mmCIF file of C-alpha atoms in Angstrom:
data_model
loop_
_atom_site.group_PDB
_atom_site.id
_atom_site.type_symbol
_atom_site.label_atom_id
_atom_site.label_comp_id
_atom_site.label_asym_id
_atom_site.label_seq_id
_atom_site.Cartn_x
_atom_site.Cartn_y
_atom_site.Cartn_z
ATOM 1 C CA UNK A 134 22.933 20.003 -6.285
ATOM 2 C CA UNK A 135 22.276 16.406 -5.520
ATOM 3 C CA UNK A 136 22.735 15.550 -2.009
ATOM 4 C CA UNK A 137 22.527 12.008 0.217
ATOM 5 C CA UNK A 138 21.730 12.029 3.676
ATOM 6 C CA UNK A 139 22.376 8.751 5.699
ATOM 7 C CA UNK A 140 20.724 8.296 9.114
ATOM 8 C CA UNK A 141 19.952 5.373 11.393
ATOM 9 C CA UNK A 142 23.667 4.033 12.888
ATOM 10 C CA UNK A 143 24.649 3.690 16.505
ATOM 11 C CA UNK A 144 25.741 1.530 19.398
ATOM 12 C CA UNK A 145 24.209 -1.638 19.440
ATOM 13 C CA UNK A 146 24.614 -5.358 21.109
ATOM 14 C CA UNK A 147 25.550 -8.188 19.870
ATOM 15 C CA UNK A 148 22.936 -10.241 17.897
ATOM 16 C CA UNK A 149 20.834 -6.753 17.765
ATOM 17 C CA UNK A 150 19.259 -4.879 14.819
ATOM 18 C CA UNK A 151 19.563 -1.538 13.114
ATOM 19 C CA UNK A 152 18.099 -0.165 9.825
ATOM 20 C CA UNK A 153 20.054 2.092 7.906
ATOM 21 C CA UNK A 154 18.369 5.187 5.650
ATOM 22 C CA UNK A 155 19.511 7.041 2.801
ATOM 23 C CA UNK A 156 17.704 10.205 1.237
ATOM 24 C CA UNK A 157 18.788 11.555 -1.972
ATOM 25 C CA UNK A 158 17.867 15.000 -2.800
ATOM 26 C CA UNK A 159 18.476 17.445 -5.333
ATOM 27 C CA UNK A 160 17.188 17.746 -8.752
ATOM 28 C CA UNK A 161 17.092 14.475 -10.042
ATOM 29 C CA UNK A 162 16.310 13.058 -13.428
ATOM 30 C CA UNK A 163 17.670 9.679 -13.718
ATOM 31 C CA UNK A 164 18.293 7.079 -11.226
ATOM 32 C CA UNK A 165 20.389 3.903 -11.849
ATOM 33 C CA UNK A 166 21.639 1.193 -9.043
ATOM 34 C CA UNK A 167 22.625 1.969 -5.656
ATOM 35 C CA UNK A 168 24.622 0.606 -2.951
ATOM 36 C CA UNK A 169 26.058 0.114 1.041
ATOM 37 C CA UNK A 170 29.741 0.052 1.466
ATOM 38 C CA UNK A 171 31.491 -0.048 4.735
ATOM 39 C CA UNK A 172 34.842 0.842 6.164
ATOM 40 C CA UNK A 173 36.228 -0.752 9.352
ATOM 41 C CA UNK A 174 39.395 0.994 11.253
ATOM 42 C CA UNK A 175 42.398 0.059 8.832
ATOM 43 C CA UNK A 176 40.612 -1.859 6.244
ATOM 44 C CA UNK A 177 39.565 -0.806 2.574
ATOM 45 C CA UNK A 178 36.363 -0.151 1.840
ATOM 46 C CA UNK A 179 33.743 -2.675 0.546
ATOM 47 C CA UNK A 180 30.433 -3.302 -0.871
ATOM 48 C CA UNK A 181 28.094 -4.863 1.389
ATOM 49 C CA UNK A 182 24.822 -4.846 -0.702
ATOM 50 C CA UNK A 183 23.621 -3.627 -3.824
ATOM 51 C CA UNK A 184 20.469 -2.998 -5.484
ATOM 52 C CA UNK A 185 18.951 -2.142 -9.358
ATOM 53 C CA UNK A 186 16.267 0.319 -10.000
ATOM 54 C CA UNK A 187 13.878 -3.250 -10.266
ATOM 55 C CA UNK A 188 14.650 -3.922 -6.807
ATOM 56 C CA UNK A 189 17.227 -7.175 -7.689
ATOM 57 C CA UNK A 190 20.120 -7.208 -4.529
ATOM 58 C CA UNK A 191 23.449 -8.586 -3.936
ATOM 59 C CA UNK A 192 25.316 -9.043 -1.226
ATOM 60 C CA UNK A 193 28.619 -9.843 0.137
ATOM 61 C CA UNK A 194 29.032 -13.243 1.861
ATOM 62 C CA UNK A 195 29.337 -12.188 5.006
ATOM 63 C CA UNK A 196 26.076 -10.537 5.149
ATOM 64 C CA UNK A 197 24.130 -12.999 3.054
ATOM 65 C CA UNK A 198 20.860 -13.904 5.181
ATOM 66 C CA UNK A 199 21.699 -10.886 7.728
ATOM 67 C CA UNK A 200 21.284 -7.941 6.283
ATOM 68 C CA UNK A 201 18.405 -6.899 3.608
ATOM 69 C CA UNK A 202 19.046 -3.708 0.994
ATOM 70 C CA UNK A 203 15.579 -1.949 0.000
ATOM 71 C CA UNK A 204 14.445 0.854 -1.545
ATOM 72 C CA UNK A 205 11.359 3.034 -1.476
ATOM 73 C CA UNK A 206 9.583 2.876 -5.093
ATOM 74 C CA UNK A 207 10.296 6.678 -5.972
ATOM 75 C CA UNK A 208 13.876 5.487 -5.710
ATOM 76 C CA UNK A 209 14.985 8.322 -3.968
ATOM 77 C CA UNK A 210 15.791 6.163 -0.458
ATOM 78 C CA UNK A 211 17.568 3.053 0.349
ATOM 79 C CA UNK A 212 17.532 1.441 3.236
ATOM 80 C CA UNK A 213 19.752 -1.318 5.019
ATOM 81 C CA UNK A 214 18.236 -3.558 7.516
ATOM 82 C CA UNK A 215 20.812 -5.492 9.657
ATOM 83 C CA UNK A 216 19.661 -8.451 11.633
ATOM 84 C CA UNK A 217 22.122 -10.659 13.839
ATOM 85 C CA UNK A 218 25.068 -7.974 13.930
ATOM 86 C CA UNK A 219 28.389 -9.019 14.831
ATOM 87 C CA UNK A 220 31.224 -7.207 16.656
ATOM 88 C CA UNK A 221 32.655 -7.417 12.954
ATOM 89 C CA UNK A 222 30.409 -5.935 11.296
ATOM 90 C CA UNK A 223 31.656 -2.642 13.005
ATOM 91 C CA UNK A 224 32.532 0.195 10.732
ATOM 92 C CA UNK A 225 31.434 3.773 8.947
ATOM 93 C CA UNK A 226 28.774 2.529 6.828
ATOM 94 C CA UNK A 227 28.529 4.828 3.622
ATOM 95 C CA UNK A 228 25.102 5.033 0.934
ATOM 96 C CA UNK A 229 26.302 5.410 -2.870
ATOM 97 C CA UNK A 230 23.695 6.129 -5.224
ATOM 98 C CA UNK A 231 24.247 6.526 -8.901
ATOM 99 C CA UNK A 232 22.432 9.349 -10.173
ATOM 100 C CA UNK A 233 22.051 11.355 -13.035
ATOM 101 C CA UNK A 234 25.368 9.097 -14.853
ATOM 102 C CA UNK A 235 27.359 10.353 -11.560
ATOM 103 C CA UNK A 236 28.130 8.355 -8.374
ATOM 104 C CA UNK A 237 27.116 10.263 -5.296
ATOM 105 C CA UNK A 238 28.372 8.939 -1.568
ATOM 106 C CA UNK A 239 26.575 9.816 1.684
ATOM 107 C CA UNK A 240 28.573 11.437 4.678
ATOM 108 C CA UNK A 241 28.823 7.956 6.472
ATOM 109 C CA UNK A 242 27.407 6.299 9.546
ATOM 110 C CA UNK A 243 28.712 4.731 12.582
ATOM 111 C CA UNK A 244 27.848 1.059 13.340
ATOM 112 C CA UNK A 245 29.236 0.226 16.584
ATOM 113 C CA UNK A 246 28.214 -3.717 17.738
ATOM 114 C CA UNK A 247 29.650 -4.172 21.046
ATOM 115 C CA UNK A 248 28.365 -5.557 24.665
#
């Protein structure tokens, strides 16, 4: 049973920082690209970064030069470091990891950016 276990969200202020973590477990065999998508209150989900197994990213454009995806060289954790946050970028931040040829989303995390 492959699990992912996001940590790492909260309250924060304007212009702050918060790094975002995501732990897959389980028995794994065979890892492909992963991903942070968010959700804000009445809005459809979207990708905010992505990442291959060789470490190449992507990001949307309104996170370009803010926020930095990572992952830890086992491939078993991403990360998402957020710099400069924004009262937009509020939402239930999610981890998708593609694993073993399935697609496997983490519980989601609350990023609140408010003063």
């Amino acid at each position: 049973q492959v699990q992912l276990v996001e940590s790492g969200g909260g309250l924060v202020q304007p212009g702050g920082s918060l790094r975002l973590s995501c732990a897959a477990s389980g028995n794994i065999f065979s890892v492909s690209s992963a991903g942070w998508y968010r959700q804000a209150p009445g809005k459809q989900r979207e990708l905010v970064a992505d990442i291959t197994t060789g470490g190449r990213t992507t990001y949307a454009d309104s996170v370009e030069g803010r926020f930095t995806m990572s992952r830890d060289s086992g491939n078993r954790r991403v990360y998402l470091h957020m710099n400069s946050l924004k009262p937009e970028d509020t939402a239930v931040y999610y981890c998708n990891q593609r694993l073993n040829g399935w697609e496997y989303w983490g519980q989601g995390t609350q990023v609140t950016v408010s003063s």
